[in-house]
Short mmCIF file of C-alpha atoms and ligand atoms in Angstrom, two decimals:
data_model
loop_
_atom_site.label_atom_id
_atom_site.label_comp_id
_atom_site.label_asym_id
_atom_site.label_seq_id
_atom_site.Cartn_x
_atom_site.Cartn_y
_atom_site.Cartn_z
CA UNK A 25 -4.11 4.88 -18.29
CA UNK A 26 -5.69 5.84 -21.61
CA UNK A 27 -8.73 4.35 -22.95
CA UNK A 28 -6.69 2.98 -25.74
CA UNK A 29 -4.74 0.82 -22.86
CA UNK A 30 -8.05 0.01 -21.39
CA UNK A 31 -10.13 -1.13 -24.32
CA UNK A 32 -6.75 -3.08 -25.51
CA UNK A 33 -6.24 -5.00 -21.91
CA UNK A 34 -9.14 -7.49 -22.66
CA UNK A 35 -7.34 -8.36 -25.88
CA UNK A 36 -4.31 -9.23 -24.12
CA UNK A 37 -2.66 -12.59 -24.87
CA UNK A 38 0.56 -13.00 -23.30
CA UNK A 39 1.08 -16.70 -24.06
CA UNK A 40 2.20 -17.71 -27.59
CA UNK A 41 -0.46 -20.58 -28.85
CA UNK A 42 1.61 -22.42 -31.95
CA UNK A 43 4.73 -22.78 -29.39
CA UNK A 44 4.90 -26.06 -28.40
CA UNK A 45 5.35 -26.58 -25.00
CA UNK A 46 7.76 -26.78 -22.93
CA UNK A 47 9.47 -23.61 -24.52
CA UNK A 48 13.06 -24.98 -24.02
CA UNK A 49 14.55 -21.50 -25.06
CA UNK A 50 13.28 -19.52 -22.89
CA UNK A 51 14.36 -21.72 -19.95
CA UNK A 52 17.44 -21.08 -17.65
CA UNK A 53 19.98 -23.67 -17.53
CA UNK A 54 18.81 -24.73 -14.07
CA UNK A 55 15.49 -25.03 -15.47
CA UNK A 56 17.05 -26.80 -18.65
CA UNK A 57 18.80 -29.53 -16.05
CA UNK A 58 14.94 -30.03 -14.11
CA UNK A 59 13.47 -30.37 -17.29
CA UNK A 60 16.37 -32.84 -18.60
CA UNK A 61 17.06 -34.75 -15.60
CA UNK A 62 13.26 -35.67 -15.77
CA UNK A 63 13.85 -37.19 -19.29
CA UNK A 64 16.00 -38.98 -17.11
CA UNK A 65 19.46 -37.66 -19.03
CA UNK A 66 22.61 -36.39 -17.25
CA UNK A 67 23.12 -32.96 -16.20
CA UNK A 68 25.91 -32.42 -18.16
CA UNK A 69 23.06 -32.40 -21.19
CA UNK A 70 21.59 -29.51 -19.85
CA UNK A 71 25.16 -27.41 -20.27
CA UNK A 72 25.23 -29.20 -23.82
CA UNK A 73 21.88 -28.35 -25.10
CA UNK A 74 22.23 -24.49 -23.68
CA UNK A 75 25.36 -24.05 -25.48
CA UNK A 76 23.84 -24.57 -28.93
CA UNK A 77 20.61 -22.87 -27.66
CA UNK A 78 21.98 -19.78 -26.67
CA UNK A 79 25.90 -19.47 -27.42
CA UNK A 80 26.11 -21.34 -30.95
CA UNK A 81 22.43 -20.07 -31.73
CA UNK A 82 21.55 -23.43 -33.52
CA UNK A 83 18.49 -23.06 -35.56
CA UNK A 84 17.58 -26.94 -35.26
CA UNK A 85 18.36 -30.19 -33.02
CA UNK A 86 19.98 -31.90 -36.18
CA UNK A 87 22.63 -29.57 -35.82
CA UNK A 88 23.32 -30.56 -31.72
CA UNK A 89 26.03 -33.39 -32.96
CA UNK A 90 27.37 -34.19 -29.81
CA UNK A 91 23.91 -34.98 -28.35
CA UNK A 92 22.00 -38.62 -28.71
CA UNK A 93 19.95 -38.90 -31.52
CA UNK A 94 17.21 -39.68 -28.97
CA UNK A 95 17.60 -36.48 -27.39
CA UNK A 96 17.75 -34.60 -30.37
CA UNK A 97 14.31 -36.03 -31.39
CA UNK A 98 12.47 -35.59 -27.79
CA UNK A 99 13.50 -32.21 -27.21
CA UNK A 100 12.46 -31.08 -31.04
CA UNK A 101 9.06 -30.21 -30.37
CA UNK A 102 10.21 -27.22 -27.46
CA UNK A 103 13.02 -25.80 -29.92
CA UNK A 104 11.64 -23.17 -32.13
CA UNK A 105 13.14 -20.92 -34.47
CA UNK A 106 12.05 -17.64 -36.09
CA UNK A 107 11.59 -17.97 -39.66
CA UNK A 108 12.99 -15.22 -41.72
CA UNK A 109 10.70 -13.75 -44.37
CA UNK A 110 12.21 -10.77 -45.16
CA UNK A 111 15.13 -9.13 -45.38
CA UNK A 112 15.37 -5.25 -46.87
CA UNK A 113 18.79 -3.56 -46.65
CA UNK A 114 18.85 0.38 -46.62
CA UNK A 115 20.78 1.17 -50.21
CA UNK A 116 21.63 4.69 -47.75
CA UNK A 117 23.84 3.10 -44.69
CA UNK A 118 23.44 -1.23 -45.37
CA UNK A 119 20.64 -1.50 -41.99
CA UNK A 120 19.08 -4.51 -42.50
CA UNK A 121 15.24 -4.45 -41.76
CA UNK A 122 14.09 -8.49 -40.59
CA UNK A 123 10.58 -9.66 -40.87
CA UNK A 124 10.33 -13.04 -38.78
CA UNK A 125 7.52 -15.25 -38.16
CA UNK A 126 6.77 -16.87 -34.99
CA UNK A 127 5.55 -20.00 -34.79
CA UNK A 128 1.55 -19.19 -34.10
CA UNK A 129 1.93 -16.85 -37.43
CA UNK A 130 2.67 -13.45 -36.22
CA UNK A 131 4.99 -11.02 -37.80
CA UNK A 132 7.90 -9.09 -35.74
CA UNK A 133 10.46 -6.99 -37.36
CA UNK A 134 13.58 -6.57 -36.13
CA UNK A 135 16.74 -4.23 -37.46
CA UNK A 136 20.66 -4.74 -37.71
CA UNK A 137 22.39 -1.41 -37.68
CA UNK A 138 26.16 -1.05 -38.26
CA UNK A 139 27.78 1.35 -36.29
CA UNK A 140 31.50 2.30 -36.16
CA UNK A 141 31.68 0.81 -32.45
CA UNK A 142 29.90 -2.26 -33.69
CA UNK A 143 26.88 -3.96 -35.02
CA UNK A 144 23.34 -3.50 -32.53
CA UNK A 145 20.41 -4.89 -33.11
CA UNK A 146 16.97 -3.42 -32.15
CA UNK A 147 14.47 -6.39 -31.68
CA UNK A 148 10.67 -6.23 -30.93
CA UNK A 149 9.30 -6.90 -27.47
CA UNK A 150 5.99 -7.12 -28.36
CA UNK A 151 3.47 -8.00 -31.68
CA UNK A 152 2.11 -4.15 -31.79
CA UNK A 153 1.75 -2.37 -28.80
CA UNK A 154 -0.88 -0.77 -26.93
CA UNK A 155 0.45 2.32 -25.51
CA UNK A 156 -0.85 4.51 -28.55
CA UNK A 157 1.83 7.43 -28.93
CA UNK A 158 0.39 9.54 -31.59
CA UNK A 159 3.67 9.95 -34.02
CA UNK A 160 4.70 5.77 -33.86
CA UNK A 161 3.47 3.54 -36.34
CA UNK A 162 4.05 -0.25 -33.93
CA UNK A 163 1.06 1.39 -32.43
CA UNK A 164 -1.75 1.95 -34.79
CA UNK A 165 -3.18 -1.69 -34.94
CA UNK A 166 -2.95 -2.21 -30.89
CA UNK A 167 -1.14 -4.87 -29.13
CA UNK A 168 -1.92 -8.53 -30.55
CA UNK A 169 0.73 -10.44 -28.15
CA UNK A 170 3.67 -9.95 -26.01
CA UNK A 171 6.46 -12.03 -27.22
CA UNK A 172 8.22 -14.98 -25.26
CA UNK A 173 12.05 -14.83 -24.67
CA UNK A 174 12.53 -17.24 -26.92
CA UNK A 175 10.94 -15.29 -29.10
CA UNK A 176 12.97 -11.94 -28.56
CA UNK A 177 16.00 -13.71 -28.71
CA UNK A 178 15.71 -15.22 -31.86
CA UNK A 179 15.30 -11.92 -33.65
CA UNK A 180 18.95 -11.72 -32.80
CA UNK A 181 20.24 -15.44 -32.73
CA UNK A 182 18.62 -15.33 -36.72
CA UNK A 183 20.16 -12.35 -37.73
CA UNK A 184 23.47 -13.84 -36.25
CA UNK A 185 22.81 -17.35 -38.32
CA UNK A 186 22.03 -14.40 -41.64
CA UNK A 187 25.09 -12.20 -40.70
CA UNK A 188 27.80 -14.47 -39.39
CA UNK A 189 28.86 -11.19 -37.11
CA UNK A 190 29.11 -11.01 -33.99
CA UNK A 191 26.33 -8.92 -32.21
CA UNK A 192 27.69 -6.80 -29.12
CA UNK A 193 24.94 -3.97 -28.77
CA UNK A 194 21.15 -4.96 -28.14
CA UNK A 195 18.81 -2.30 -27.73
CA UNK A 196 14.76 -3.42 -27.15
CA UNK A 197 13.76 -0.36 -28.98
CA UNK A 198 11.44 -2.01 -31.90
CA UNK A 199 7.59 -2.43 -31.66
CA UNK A 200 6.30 -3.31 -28.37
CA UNK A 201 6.46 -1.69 -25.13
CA UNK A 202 9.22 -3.36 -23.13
CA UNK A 203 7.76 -3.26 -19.59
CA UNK A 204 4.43 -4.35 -20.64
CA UNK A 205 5.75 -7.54 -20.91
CA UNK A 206 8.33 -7.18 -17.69
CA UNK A 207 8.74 -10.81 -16.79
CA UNK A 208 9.80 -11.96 -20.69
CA UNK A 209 12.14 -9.00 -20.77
CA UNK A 210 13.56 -9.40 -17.82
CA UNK A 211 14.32 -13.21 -18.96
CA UNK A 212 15.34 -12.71 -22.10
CA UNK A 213 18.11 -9.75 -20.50
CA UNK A 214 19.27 -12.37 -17.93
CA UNK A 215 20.23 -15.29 -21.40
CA UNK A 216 21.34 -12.88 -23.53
CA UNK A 217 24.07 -12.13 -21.15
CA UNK A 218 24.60 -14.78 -18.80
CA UNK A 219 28.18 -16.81 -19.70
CA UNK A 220 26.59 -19.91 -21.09
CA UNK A 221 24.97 -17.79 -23.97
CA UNK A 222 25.84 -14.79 -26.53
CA UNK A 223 27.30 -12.85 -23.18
CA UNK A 224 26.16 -9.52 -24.61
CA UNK A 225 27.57 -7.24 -21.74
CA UNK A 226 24.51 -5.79 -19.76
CA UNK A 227 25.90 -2.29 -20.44
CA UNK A 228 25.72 -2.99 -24.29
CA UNK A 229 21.82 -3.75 -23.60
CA UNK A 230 19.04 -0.77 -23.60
CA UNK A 231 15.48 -0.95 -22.72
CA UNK A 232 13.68 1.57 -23.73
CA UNK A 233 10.03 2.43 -22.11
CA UNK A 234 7.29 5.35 -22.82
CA UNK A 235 7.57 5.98 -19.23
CA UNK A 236 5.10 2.54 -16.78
CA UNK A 237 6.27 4.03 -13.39
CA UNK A 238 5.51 0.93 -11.09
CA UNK A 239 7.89 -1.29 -13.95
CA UNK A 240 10.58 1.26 -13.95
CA UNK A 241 10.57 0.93 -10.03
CA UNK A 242 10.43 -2.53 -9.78
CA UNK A 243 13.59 -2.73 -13.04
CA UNK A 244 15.59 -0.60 -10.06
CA UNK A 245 15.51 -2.84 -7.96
CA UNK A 246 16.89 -5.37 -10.17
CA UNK A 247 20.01 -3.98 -10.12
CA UNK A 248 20.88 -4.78 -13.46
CA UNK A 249 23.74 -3.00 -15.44
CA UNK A 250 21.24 -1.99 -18.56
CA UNK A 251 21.02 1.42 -19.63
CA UNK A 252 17.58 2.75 -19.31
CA UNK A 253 15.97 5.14 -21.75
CA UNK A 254 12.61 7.06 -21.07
CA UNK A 255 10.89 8.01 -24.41
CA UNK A 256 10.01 11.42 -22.71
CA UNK A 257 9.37 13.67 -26.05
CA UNK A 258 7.95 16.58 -24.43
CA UNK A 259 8.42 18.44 -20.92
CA UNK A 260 5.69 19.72 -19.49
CA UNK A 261 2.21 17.73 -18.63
CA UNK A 262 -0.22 18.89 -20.84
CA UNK A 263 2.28 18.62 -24.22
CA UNK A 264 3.38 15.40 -23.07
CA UNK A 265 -0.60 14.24 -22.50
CA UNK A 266 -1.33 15.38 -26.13
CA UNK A 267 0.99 13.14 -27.68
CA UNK A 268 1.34 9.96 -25.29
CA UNK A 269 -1.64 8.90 -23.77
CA UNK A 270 0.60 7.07 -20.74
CA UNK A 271 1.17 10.90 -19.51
CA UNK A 272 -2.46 11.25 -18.44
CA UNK A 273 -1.72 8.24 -16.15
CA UNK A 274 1.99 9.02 -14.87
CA UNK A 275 2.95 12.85 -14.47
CA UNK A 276 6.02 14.08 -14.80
CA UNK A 277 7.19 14.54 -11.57
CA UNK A 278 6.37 10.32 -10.81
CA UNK A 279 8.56 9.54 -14.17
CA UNK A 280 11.37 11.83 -12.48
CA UNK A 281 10.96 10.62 -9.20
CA UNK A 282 11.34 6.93 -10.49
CA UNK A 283 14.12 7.91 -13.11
CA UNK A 284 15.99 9.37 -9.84
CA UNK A 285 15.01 6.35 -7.83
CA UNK A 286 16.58 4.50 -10.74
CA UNK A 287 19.82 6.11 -10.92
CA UNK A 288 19.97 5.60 -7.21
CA UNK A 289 19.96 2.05 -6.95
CA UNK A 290 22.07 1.04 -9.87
CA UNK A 291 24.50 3.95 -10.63
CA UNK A 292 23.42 3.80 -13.98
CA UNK A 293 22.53 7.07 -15.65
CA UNK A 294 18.81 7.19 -17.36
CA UNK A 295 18.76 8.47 -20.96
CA UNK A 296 15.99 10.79 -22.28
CA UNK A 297 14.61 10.12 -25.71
CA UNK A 298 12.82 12.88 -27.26
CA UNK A 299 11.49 13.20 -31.40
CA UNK A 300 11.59 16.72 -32.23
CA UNK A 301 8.16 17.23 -34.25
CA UNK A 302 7.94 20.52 -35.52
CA UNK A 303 5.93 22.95 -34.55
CA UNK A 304 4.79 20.61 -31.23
CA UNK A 305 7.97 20.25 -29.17
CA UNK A 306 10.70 22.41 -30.42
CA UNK A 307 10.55 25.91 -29.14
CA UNK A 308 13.60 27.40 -27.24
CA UNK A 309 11.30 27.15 -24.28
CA UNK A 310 10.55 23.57 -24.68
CA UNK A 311 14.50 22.88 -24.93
CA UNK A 312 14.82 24.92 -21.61
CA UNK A 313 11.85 22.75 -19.69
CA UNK A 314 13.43 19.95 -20.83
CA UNK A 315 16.91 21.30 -19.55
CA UNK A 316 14.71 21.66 -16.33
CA UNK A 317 14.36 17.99 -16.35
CA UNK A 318 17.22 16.28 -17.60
CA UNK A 319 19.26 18.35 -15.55
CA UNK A 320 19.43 17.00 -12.20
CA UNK A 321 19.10 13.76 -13.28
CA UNK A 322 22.14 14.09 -15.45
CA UNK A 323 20.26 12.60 -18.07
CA UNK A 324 21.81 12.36 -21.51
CA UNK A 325 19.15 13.51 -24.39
CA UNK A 326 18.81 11.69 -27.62
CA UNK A 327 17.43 14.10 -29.96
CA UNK A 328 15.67 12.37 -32.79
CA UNK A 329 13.56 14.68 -35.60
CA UNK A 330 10.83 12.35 -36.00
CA UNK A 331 10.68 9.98 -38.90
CA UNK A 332 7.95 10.40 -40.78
CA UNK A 333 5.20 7.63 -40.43
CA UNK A 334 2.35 7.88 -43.07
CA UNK A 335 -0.48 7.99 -41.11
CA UNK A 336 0.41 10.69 -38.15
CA UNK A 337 1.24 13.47 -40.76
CA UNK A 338 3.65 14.54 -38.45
CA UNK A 339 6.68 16.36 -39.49
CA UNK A 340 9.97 16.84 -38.50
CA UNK A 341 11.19 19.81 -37.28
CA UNK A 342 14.10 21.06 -39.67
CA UNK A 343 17.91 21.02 -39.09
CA UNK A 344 19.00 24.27 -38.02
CA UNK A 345 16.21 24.22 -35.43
CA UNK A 346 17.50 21.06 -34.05
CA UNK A 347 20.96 22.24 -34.04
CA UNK A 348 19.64 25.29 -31.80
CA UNK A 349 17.56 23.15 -29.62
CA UNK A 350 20.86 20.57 -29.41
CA UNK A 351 22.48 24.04 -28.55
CA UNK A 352 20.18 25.24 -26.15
CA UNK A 353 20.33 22.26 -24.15
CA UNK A 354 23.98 21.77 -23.95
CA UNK A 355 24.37 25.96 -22.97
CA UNK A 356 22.23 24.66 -19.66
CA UNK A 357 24.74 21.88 -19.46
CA UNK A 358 22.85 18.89 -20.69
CA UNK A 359 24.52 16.23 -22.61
CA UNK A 360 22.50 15.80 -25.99
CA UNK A 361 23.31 14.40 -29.38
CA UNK A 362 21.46 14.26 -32.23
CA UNK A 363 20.73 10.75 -32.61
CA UNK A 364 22.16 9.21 -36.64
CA UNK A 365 18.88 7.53 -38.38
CA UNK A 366 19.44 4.77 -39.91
CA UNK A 367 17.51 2.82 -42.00
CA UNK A 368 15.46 5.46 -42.59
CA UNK A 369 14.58 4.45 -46.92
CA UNK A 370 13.33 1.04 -45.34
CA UNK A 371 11.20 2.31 -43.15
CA UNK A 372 13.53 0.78 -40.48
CA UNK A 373 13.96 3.50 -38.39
CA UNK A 374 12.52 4.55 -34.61
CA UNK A 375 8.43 4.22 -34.90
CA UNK A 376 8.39 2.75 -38.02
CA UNK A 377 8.26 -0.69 -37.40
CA UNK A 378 4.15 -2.27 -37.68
CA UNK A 379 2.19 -4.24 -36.93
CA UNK A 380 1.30 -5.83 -40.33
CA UNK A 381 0.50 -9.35 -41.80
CA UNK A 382 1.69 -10.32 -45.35
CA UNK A 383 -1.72 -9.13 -46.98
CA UNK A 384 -0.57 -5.65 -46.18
CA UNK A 385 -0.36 -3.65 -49.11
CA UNK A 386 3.24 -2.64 -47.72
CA UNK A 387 4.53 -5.64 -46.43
CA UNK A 388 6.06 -7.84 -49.35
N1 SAH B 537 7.81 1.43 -26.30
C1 SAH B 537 9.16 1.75 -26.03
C2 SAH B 537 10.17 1.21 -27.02
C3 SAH B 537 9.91 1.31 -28.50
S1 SAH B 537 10.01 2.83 -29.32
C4 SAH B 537 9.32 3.22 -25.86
O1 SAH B 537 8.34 3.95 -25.99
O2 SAH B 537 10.40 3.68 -25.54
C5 SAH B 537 11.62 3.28 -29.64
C6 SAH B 537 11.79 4.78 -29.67
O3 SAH B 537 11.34 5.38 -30.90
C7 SAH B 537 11.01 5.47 -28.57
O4 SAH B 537 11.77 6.47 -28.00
C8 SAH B 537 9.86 6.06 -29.37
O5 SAH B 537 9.22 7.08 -28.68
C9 SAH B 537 10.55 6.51 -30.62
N2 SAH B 537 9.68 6.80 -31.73
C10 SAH B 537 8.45 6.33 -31.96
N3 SAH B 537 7.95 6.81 -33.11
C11 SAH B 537 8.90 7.62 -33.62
C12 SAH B 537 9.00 8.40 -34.80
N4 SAH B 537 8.00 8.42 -35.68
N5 SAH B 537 10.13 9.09 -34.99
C13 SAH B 537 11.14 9.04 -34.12
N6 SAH B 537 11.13 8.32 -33.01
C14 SAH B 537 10.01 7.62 -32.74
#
């Protein structure tokens, strides 16, 4: 991979030091009964204590009413709850941009958009991320942490508790790379939708990845209902190497092959994302490689002109051009829409989330 990857890998801290252990959130309700039935309770607790865990999204034990008192106070210490410390709203389309704070003291943002089919929420995988795409601002200060189940579920359990509306689209699209941190992800998919919990329908969840071949693979063979999206944003090699330093380690034809291998085993069709930059990956030709690609996959393309993040200078490239790209593509008979920004004024939008802490001069 990239020397960015490499020099960050040392860094890596996958655990979450102020969490108090045992992380009763992030545990499965078989897991819950172990851990209960050890406390020497009934397993019928273990159904209890999930319910306001993961279906009533209760923020504290003093609000578990039909458990002991004496429960309530020995399982306090493995309940944790993100506290908000933000909230902007977009005065343009009423997203709601989250800053939470996990318990060691780092900062995740996560975003509430309102769509016509329902409200999705786009929570954080990861505090900063290390994959260092050259247009996305999670990734200038590298990768402090990956982030616990727990921990990615209550970016949406809070906002629930803020909203009072029900949540029925998830899509793990914030800062972080997703399948760098494979096993949390996986975990936090299998309670956000399992009965006993929210019961977000699997094909109302999207994981989004730059394109780690091995994890996309291995997420086949899961067989989960999830859509899949590959943030492809170029299509050819050497374009795609310029921009996203994972290219230099996966080619193309490996992210196809393992899209394909995807599709295969779960019958799910892979999305394509791809932020049209101008004057780096919007050319008739480019919309015609990409055509190439997305093609016999039958691959749906997000087109997204890329929101501007201070520090990359980028710019996007300008309507009419992405109308004839969207035009192009579809002419070669490729689905693609031109994906609605929202959140955009709050800086809420795709790539925009940071890293930051509250002595940022842009965070409060
Ligand atoms: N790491 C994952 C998920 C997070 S990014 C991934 O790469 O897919 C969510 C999406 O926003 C990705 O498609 C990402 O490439 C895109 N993105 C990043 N910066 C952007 C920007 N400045 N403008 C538009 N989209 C951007």
């Amino acid at each position: 991979m990239s020397e960015n990857h490499d020099e960050n890998v040392k860094n890596e801290n996958t655990g979450s030091p102020g969490i108090l252990s045992p992380d009763l959130r992030s545990m499965t309700l078989p897991e819950l009964q172990d851990f209960l039935q050890e406390l020497g309770e009934p397993k019928f607790r273990a159904g209890q204590l999930f319910s306001w865990l993961h279906e009533k999204c209760a923020r504290t034990p003093e609000e578990m009413t039909n458990l002991p008192a004496s429960l309530r106070q020995r399982v306090a210490d493995g309940i944790f709850a993100a506290e908000t410390v933000q909230v902007q709203v977009s005065a343009e389309d009423g997203t709601r941009k989250y800053l939470f704070r996990m318990p060691d003291g780092e900062l995740v943002e996560s975003v509430l958009l309102r769509y016509h089919h329902g409200n999705t929420v786009c929570v954080s995988s990861q505090v900063g991320c290390r994959m260092g795409c050259s247009f996305c601002a999670s990734t200038l200060k590298g990768l402090s942490r990956s982030l616990r189940p727990s921990e990615i579920l209550e970016q949406i359990y809070a906002i629930t508790r803020d909203t009072g509306e029900r949540i029925s689209n998830v899509v793990v699209m914030g800062m972080g790379e997703p399948l760098d941190n494979y096993e949390n992800v996986l975990r936090f998919i299998e309670l956000l939708t399992c009965e006993g919990g929210l019961h977000i329908s699997q094909r109302n969840v999207t994981v989004s990845t730059c394109g780690l071949v091995p994890e996309i693979r291995k997420l086949a063979g899961e067989h989960l209902q999830i859509t899949l999206a590959i943030s492809l944003h170029a299509a050819t090699d050497a374009q795609r190497q310029a921009i996203m330093p994972i290219a230099k380690r996966y080619a193309l034809k490996e992210l196809m092959e393992a899209c394909a291998f995807y599709v295969e085993e779960t019958g799910r069709r892979v999305t394509f994302e791809y932020s049209l930059i101008r004057g780096v990956n919007d050319t008739e030709e480019d919309a015609q490689n990409l055509s190439k690609l997305a093609k016999p996959l039958g691959a749906h393309v997000n087109l997204i002109p890329v929101n501007p993040v201070r520090e990359t200078g980028m710019q996007p490239t300008e309507r009419g051009q992405v109308l004839a790209f969207q035009k192009k593509l579809e002419s070669r008979g490729v689905n693609a829409t031109i994906r609605r920004e929202l959140g955009r004024d709050i800086d809420g939008a795709c790539g925009q989330l940071r890293n930051r802490n509250l002595t940022d001069e842009t965070a409060l």
